[in-house]
Amino acid sequence: MTALMHNRRALIGLGVLAGFALLAMFGPLFAADPSAQLALPLSPPSWQHPFGTTGQGQDVLAQTLAGARTSLVIGFTVGLAQVAIGALVGTTAGYLGGWVDDVGTLVINIFLIMPGLPLMVIIAAYLPTGSITIALVLIVTGWAWSARVIRAQTLSLRDKDFVLAATVSGEHGLRIVACELIPNMASLLASAFIGATIYAIGAEVALEFLGLGDVSHVTWGTNLYWASNDSALLTGAWWTFVPTGACVALVGFALAMLNSAIDELGNPRLRAERGYLAELRRHGVRPGVSTPVLRREVS
Amino acid sequence: MTPPPLLEVEDLRVEYLTATGRVRVVDDVSFTVRRGEIVGLAGESGSGKTTIALAILRLLKAPAAITGGRVLFEGRDLLGLGEAELRRVRGRKISLVTQSAMSALNPVITIGEQLVDAIEEHEGVSRRRGLERARRLLELVGLDGARVASYPHELSGGMRQRVVIAMALALEPPLIVMDEPTTALDVVVQRELLGEIARLRDQRGFSILFITHDLSLMLELCTRIGVLYAGRLAEAAPARQLAAAPRHPYTRGLLGCFPELHGAATRLVGIGGTPPDPRHPPPGCRFHPRCGHSLPACHVSAPPRTVVGPDHEVACHLLP
Amino acid sequence: MRYLIRRLAFYLVAAWASVTLAFVIPRLMPGDPEATMFARFHGKLDPEAMAALRRTFGFSDAPLAQQYVCYLGHVVRGDLGVSVSYFPARVGDVIATGMVWTLFLAGLAVALSYALGTLLGIAAAWRRGGWLDAVGPPLFVLLGAFPFFWLAMLLLFLFGFTLGWSPVRHAYDSGVTPALSAQFLWSVATHAVLPAATIVVATVGGWMLDMRNTMMTVLGEDYVTLAHAKGLSPRRVMFRYAARNALLPSITSFGMALGFVLSGSLLTEIVFSYPGQGYLLIQAVRSLDYPLIQGLFLTITLAVLGANFLVDILYVWLDPRARTRSAS
């Protein structure tokens, strides 16, 4: 954790995320009512409405902030749920092995190979619209990614000495999974959680953009749904879709930065390489195929 | 009369450039390989022997950098060459046989193609003529010429190592660097292969820089031997001299590690302790924490190289 | 062959699972799925046709097992029912026309993006610490963070509406008749550029990062060091030794990501009103055309499974080890 604090990427990622969390929590308190018609439809950004208004005359800034609240909550909840299910299935399959693993792997692979969007659509189309439906659909279609990596990690940990020792000393399987395996894949779980959250936010926005969410609810996805329904493109009202898309991308980017920082911490080689390249630059040597020769000291 | 030197390594220094500072893994190592000689470098893992082998060819990967010394080949300093000049040296002047035959061959193209690649690159011959030569090369190392069409995974470990040796011979370079060429193989295959290497060397007259942790193997094969400890050369001597009268306590320890196969004596003297962490080497002589004879000076200053006989050098404070 | 047969068996199981899922999902849902599904048909179909449509989905008074068998029979025969929104066209026919456009657009764009991304990844790994290696990854991570369809909207807004460089909707001008004429082909090409560019921009970074990472691993292998030790030119080592091997894991992950990428390109079609599967999907969702939704789910899934099998064949062709494994 302290190491994360010294990593530039991690700081950028955490900073952006913290900013969004604050905006989502407190922003709506200060902004206008996101659903009320406040001005002429599709008016461009102005002092009163810094991000302009929608086709229904709603304030885009207020909608973006309110959307952040729902979309981030859904995103992180779904991410957490996906990893929880992934951990349950992945560790069970990996730890027990045998036919349990065969079946588990088969189910994981089937869910992995099925294209997400049509599956989401077919489930969402039958359920009553709403955030819970969306969350449920995203969990069902996305858990297999986490399960796959967690299973692989479980397999490699299972034969490690400390797990073998616990097994030999007669500890209960459940206890081994909970006390030996899970704590030893903390960074993997963290990165699976981040990956699942990125996926969840993107897919949530996509589903609601298709009109499969509750379109009267303000989220980032419905914002884009209305933007495209109100012919924002045709009328040149770029401000109705640019802020939301930029927010989705910023959150995704911040999460990806955080993920790559975690990767780097788990992989000392990557870190070593950074120092090496910096040192070569100091000497004015370009890295190439051949081992560099630095015969003079550079202070 | 001693033959002229082919390769002269002078005060070679290799360091890892890490974010937390430099780690010296080869420290001012010097040795010479003359024409027609087999010179051995011995040492435990982590002593820097493989690093030296790859440094000569300038093929060490990040985060390694060569930070001092010279590597003269036929009088030319390889450390001053550009990429294009180095490519003309590699394969044609100095070739390499790496440690693990399992991973030394490209798994997705045939052996023939891998042999032809080098011939084509340096001599510009057609692929068909190249393939004909590849076939003869395989026969030279005792394989069926038809194996050119095989993929590496279709061969046994010993066969693969023969292919790697054939590859090293392809352009008839005057020097072959062999980094633990037989380590991954079982003892019988090891013997066979060493016999093959000795035979080819007698036939073709190239020089070999032979690197292994197995000192007994080296005593049989090499003309001269250097013993490395923690990145420094502890002792260098002609093979017979080294076997008969080792001067450095480390060399003596290593030789004491061998069970006498023919003698009745079963006195087995190991060396206590483990090699130092290269990030935090001990001050003075790097061997002193494990040395049974260390003097106060050993804790403070690195011992200088002392010439104790023809071609025989030792770095130890115990020597007068 | 054994490897491919095993893969084929897996795809068959996966296909069966998705067909079954399409049967189970409506029956698990709250309320009366049958009523929801067919509400839209009231007044359109006569009672006899209605009964036939119900049978297509297995709805009857028979026990569940029998319903399932009935439904399976229809799916295997390719009978996917009648579409509401394109009434009275059959779902199979509606999907067939959309499939052509999706295969053309997504197939082309994905292949292009994979090739480009892989080349960029090779270049970035090769020039470690170079500008491409420094700028590429963060830039593409940022690009990849934008929703696919949002990038589509942005490109459409900039190049279609604001600059007017590109047509803004459909696969070809309504004025041209589909024929093998230069005019028609030109129209198709100009209409495909922007949606294809969207897909390429959104996905190229992923392939690049993937290839770059596997290249890094492969560059550490002994056979690459030995290739250099033979004095081979950098180009030869890079392609014949490093990239040729890095391609194998990269192809595997290509197959795995295909479903994800396809989902993105369906959304892109929607933004561009491109008459492919994605466009049909939104039509189906908007008019609650359940037969069409289900048909699309099945065909798209089967298409992804088929594409994955092609990827497996390619893999076997590229990896001699997989070839001999399958021969034994």
PDB file of C-alpha atoms in Angstrom, chain A residues 105-106 109-128 145 148 198-199 202 205-207 209-212 221 224-225 227-229 232-238 241-253 256-257 269-270 273 276-277 280-281 286-289, chain C residues 7 10-11 13-14 17-18 21-22 25-26 29-30 33 36-37 57 126-130 133 138-139 141-143 145-147 149-150 152-154 156-157 161 169 212 216-217 228 234 255-257 259-260 262-264 266-267 270-271 278 281-282 285-286 288 290 293-294 296-297 300-301 304-305 308:
ATOM      1  CA  THR A 105     -13.572 -24.633 -16.451  1.00  0.00           C
ATOM      2  CA  LEU A 106     -16.148 -25.614 -19.036  1.00  0.00           C
ATOM      3  CA  ASN A 109     -15.052 -20.935 -20.917  1.00  0.00           C
ATOM      4  CA  ILE A 110     -18.590 -20.988 -22.239  1.00  0.00           C
ATOM      5  CA  PHE A 111     -19.380 -17.707 -20.536  1.00  0.00           C
ATOM      6  CA  LEU A 112     -16.112 -16.250 -21.775  1.00  0.00           C
ATOM      7  CA  ILE A 113     -16.705 -17.116 -25.386  1.00  0.00           C
ATOM      8  CA  MET A 114     -20.308 -15.941 -25.562  1.00  0.00           C
ATOM      9  CA  PRO A 115     -20.431 -12.416 -26.954  1.00  0.00           C
ATOM     10  CA  GLY A 116     -21.473 -10.171 -24.071  1.00  0.00           C
ATOM     11  CA  LEU A 117     -23.785  -7.700 -25.713  1.00  0.00           C
ATOM     12  CA  PRO A 118     -26.359 -10.046 -27.282  1.00  0.00           C
ATOM     13  CA  LEU A 119     -26.442 -12.055 -24.065  1.00  0.00           C
ATOM     14  CA  MET A 120     -26.997  -8.920 -22.017  1.00  0.00           C
ATOM     15  CA  VAL A 121     -29.710  -7.799 -24.386  1.00  0.00           C
ATOM     16  CA  ILE A 122     -31.586 -11.064 -24.281  1.00  0.00           C
ATOM     17  CA  ILE A 123     -31.567 -11.111 -20.478  1.00  0.00           C
ATOM     18  CA  ALA A 124     -32.327  -7.431 -20.041  1.00  0.00           C
ATOM     19  CA  ALA A 125     -35.167  -7.558 -22.548  1.00  0.00           C
ATOM     20  CA  TYR A 126     -37.163  -9.922 -20.339  1.00  0.00           C
ATOM     21  CA  LEU A 127     -36.547  -8.233 -17.005  1.00  0.00           C
ATOM     22  CA  PRO A 128     -38.281  -5.099 -15.740  1.00  0.00           C
ATOM     23  CA  TRP A 145     -13.193 -13.145 -16.600  1.00  0.00           C
ATOM     24  CA  ARG A 148     -10.545 -17.536 -15.083  1.00  0.00           C
ATOM     25  CA  ILE A 198     -13.953  -0.957 -16.026  1.00  0.00           C
ATOM     26  CA  TYR A 199     -15.978  -3.560 -17.850  1.00  0.00           C
ATOM     27  CA  GLY A 202     -18.532   0.495 -20.014  1.00  0.00           C
ATOM     28  CA  VAL A 205     -23.324   2.755 -20.344  1.00  0.00           C
ATOM     29  CA  ALA A 206     -23.709   0.635 -23.479  1.00  0.00           C
ATOM     30  CA  LEU A 207     -26.844  -1.152 -22.269  1.00  0.00           C
ATOM     31  CA  PHE A 209     -27.510   3.698 -24.420  1.00  0.00           C
ATOM     32  CA  LEU A 210     -29.466   0.966 -26.169  1.00  0.00           C
ATOM     33  CA  GLY A 211     -32.506   1.933 -24.105  1.00  0.00           C
ATOM     34  CA  LEU A 212     -32.460  -1.197 -21.986  1.00  0.00           C
ATOM     35  CA  GLY A 221     -25.828   5.661 -20.089  1.00  0.00           C
ATOM     36  CA  LEU A 224     -26.105   9.256 -23.994  1.00  0.00           C
ATOM     37  CA  TYR A 225     -29.358   7.527 -24.869  1.00  0.00           C
ATOM     38  CA  ALA A 227     -28.407  12.625 -26.566  1.00  0.00           C
ATOM     39  CA  SER A 228     -28.703  10.255 -29.493  1.00  0.00           C
ATOM     40  CA  ASN A 229     -32.520  10.231 -29.364  1.00  0.00           C
ATOM     41  CA  ALA A 232     -27.689  15.812 -30.749  1.00  0.00           C
ATOM     42  CA  LEU A 233     -25.444  15.000 -33.676  1.00  0.00           C
ATOM     43  CA  LEU A 234     -27.803  16.327 -36.276  1.00  0.00           C
ATOM     44  CA  THR A 235     -28.224  19.644 -34.511  1.00  0.00           C
ATOM     45  CA  GLY A 236     -24.570  20.002 -33.623  1.00  0.00           C
ATOM     46  CA  ALA A 237     -25.204  19.816 -29.873  1.00  0.00           C
ATOM     47  CA  TRP A 238     -21.869  18.204 -29.052  1.00  0.00           C
ATOM     48  CA  PHE A 241     -22.677  13.769 -25.284  1.00  0.00           C
ATOM     49  CA  VAL A 242     -19.075  14.936 -24.916  1.00  0.00           C
ATOM     50  CA  PRO A 243     -19.007  15.516 -21.108  1.00  0.00           C
ATOM     51  CA  THR A 244     -20.481  12.133 -20.264  1.00  0.00           C
ATOM     52  CA  GLY A 245     -18.194  10.258 -22.649  1.00  0.00           C
ATOM     53  CA  ALA A 246     -15.178  12.141 -21.328  1.00  0.00           C
ATOM     54  CA  CYS A 247     -16.139  11.215 -17.757  1.00  0.00           C
ATOM     55  CA  VAL A 248     -16.527   7.532 -18.631  1.00  0.00           C
ATOM     56  CA  ALA A 249     -13.148   7.605 -20.332  1.00  0.00           C
ATOM     57  CA  LEU A 250     -11.463   9.445 -17.465  1.00  0.00           C
ATOM     58  CA  VAL A 251     -12.744   6.976 -14.903  1.00  0.00           C
ATOM     59  CA  GLY A 252     -11.714   4.070 -17.142  1.00  0.00           C
ATOM     60  CA  PHE A 253      -8.306   5.608 -17.699  1.00  0.00           C
ATOM     61  CA  ALA A 256      -6.380   1.339 -15.946  1.00  0.00           C
ATOM     62  CA  MET A 257      -3.522   3.451 -14.552  1.00  0.00           C
ATOM     63  CA  ARG A 269      11.349  -6.686 -13.613  1.00  0.00           C
ATOM     64  CA  LEU A 270       9.187  -3.904 -15.010  1.00  0.00           C
ATOM     65  CA  GLU A 273      13.680  -1.832 -16.504  1.00  0.00           C
ATOM     66  CA  TYR A 276      17.820   0.983 -16.446  1.00  0.00           C
ATOM     67  CA  LEU A 277      16.340   3.064 -19.239  1.00  0.00           C
ATOM     68  CA  LEU A 280      21.023   4.877 -20.148  1.00  0.00           C
ATOM     69  CA  ARG A 281      19.356   8.170 -21.003  1.00  0.00           C
ATOM     70  CA  ARG A 286      20.086   4.455 -26.824  1.00  0.00           C
ATOM     71  CA  PRO A 287      19.033   0.942 -25.873  1.00  0.00           C
ATOM     72  CA  GLY A 288      19.471  -1.471 -28.737  1.00  0.00           C
ATOM     73  CA  VAL A 289      20.159  -5.106 -29.485  1.00  0.00           C
TER      74      VAL A 289
ATOM     75  CA  ARG C   7     -11.940 -27.651 -29.666  1.00  0.00           C
ATOM     76  CA  PHE C  10     -16.120 -27.521 -26.879  1.00  0.00           C
ATOM     77  CA  TYR C  11     -17.752 -25.229 -29.431  1.00  0.00           C
ATOM     78  CA  VAL C  13     -21.151 -27.738 -26.092  1.00  0.00           C
ATOM     79  CA  ALA C  14     -20.992 -23.941 -26.008  1.00  0.00           C
ATOM     80  CA  ALA C  17     -25.443 -24.069 -23.916  1.00  0.00           C
ATOM     81  CA  SER C  18     -26.386 -20.839 -25.650  1.00  0.00           C
ATOM     82  CA  LEU C  21     -29.912 -20.422 -22.363  1.00  0.00           C
ATOM     83  CA  ALA C  22     -32.216 -18.809 -24.897  1.00  0.00           C
ATOM     84  CA  ILE C  25     -34.082 -17.252 -19.815  1.00  0.00           C
ATOM     85  CA  PRO C  26     -37.672 -16.346 -20.767  1.00  0.00           C
ATOM     86  CA  MET C  29     -38.265 -14.396 -15.770  1.00  0.00           C
ATOM     87  CA  PRO C  30     -41.003 -12.993 -13.579  1.00  0.00           C
ATOM     88  CA  PRO C  33     -43.043 -14.536 -20.678  1.00  0.00           C
ATOM     89  CA  THR C  36     -44.909 -10.584 -23.101  1.00  0.00           C
ATOM     90  CA  MET C  37     -43.283 -12.233 -26.081  1.00  0.00           C
ATOM     91  CA  PHE C  57     -40.305 -21.270 -29.015  1.00  0.00           C
ATOM     92  CA  TRP C 126      11.584  -3.849 -30.363  1.00  0.00           C
ATOM     93  CA  ARG C 127      12.404  -0.198 -29.791  1.00  0.00           C
ATOM     94  CA  ARG C 128      12.157  -0.509 -26.044  1.00  0.00           C
ATOM     95  CA  GLY C 129      12.177   2.930 -24.518  1.00  0.00           C
ATOM     96  CA  GLY C 130      11.593   4.505 -27.938  1.00  0.00           C
ATOM     97  CA  ASP C 133       6.905   2.497 -26.529  1.00  0.00           C
ATOM     98  CA  PRO C 138      -0.867   5.392 -22.257  1.00  0.00           C
ATOM     99  CA  LEU C 139      -2.427   6.903 -25.381  1.00  0.00           C
ATOM    100  CA  VAL C 141      -5.189   2.948 -22.770  1.00  0.00           C
ATOM    101  CA  LEU C 142      -6.918   6.331 -22.811  1.00  0.00           C
ATOM    102  CA  LEU C 143      -8.504   5.664 -26.212  1.00  0.00           C
ATOM    103  CA  ALA C 145     -11.304   3.794 -22.035  1.00  0.00           C
ATOM    104  CA  PHE C 146     -13.847   5.602 -24.208  1.00  0.00           C
ATOM    105  CA  PRO C 147     -17.006   3.644 -24.887  1.00  0.00           C
ATOM    106  CA  PHE C 149     -20.172   3.844 -29.467  1.00  0.00           C
ATOM    107  CA  TRP C 150     -19.220   7.174 -27.947  1.00  0.00           C
ATOM    108  CA  ALA C 152     -18.458   6.468 -33.002  1.00  0.00           C
ATOM    109  CA  MET C 153     -20.676   9.403 -32.071  1.00  0.00           C
ATOM    110  CA  LEU C 154     -17.697  11.709 -31.843  1.00  0.00           C
ATOM    111  CA  LEU C 156     -19.676  10.850 -36.788  1.00  0.00           C
ATOM    112  CA  PHE C 157     -20.178  14.316 -35.350  1.00  0.00           C
ATOM    113  CA  PHE C 161     -21.925  16.282 -39.599  1.00  0.00           C
ATOM    114  CA  ARG C 169     -25.801   6.709 -42.160  1.00  0.00           C
ATOM    115  CA  ARG C 212       3.973  -5.715 -26.910  1.00  0.00           C
ATOM    116  CA  MET C 216       8.731  -8.655 -24.188  1.00  0.00           C
ATOM    117  CA  THR C 217       8.451 -12.171 -22.827  1.00  0.00           C
ATOM    118  CA  HIS C 228      21.394 -12.529 -32.361  1.00  0.00           C
ATOM    119  CA  PRO C 234      17.431  -7.185 -36.593  1.00  0.00           C
ATOM    120  CA  GLY C 255     -10.083 -15.431 -30.206  1.00  0.00           C
ATOM    121  CA  MET C 256     -11.028 -14.711 -26.617  1.00  0.00           C
ATOM    122  CA  ALA C 257     -11.554 -11.005 -27.217  1.00  0.00           C
ATOM    123  CA  GLY C 259     -16.941 -11.580 -28.605  1.00  0.00           C
ATOM    124  CA  PHE C 260     -16.106  -8.347 -26.821  1.00  0.00           C
ATOM    125  CA  LEU C 262     -17.959  -7.802 -31.888  1.00  0.00           C
ATOM    126  CA  SER C 263     -20.238  -6.369 -29.206  1.00  0.00           C
ATOM    127  CA  GLY C 264     -18.484  -3.045 -29.674  1.00  0.00           C
ATOM    128  CA  LEU C 266     -22.575  -3.856 -33.052  1.00  0.00           C
ATOM    129  CA  LEU C 267     -22.870  -0.639 -31.041  1.00  0.00           C
ATOM    130  CA  ILE C 270     -26.189   1.402 -34.254  1.00  0.00           C
ATOM    131  CA  VAL C 271     -24.614   4.845 -34.164  1.00  0.00           C
ATOM    132  CA  GLY C 278     -26.265  -4.401 -34.332  1.00  0.00           C
ATOM    133  CA  LEU C 281     -30.598  -5.627 -32.458  1.00  0.00           C
ATOM    134  CA  ILE C 282     -31.603  -2.096 -31.571  1.00  0.00           C
ATOM    135  CA  VAL C 285     -35.069  -3.976 -28.597  1.00  0.00           C
ATOM    136  CA  ARG C 286     -37.060  -0.851 -29.465  1.00  0.00           C
ATOM    137  CA  LEU C 288     -39.640  -5.621 -28.190  1.00  0.00           C
ATOM    138  CA  TYR C 290     -38.457 -11.119 -28.964  1.00  0.00           C
ATOM    139  CA  ILE C 293     -33.714 -10.712 -30.228  1.00  0.00           C
ATOM    140  CA  GLN C 294     -33.410 -14.416 -29.669  1.00  0.00           C
ATOM    141  CA  LEU C 296     -29.765 -12.458 -33.133  1.00  0.00           C
ATOM    142  CA  PHE C 297     -28.401 -13.823 -29.898  1.00  0.00           C
ATOM    143  CA  ILE C 300     -24.131 -13.857 -33.249  1.00  0.00           C
ATOM    144  CA  THR C 301     -23.041 -16.423 -30.681  1.00  0.00           C
ATOM    145  CA  VAL C 304     -18.314 -16.020 -32.658  1.00  0.00           C
ATOM    146  CA  LEU C 305     -17.935 -19.752 -32.022  1.00  0.00           C
ATOM    147  CA  ASN C 308     -12.988 -19.021 -32.822  1.00  0.00           C
TER     148      ASN C 308
END
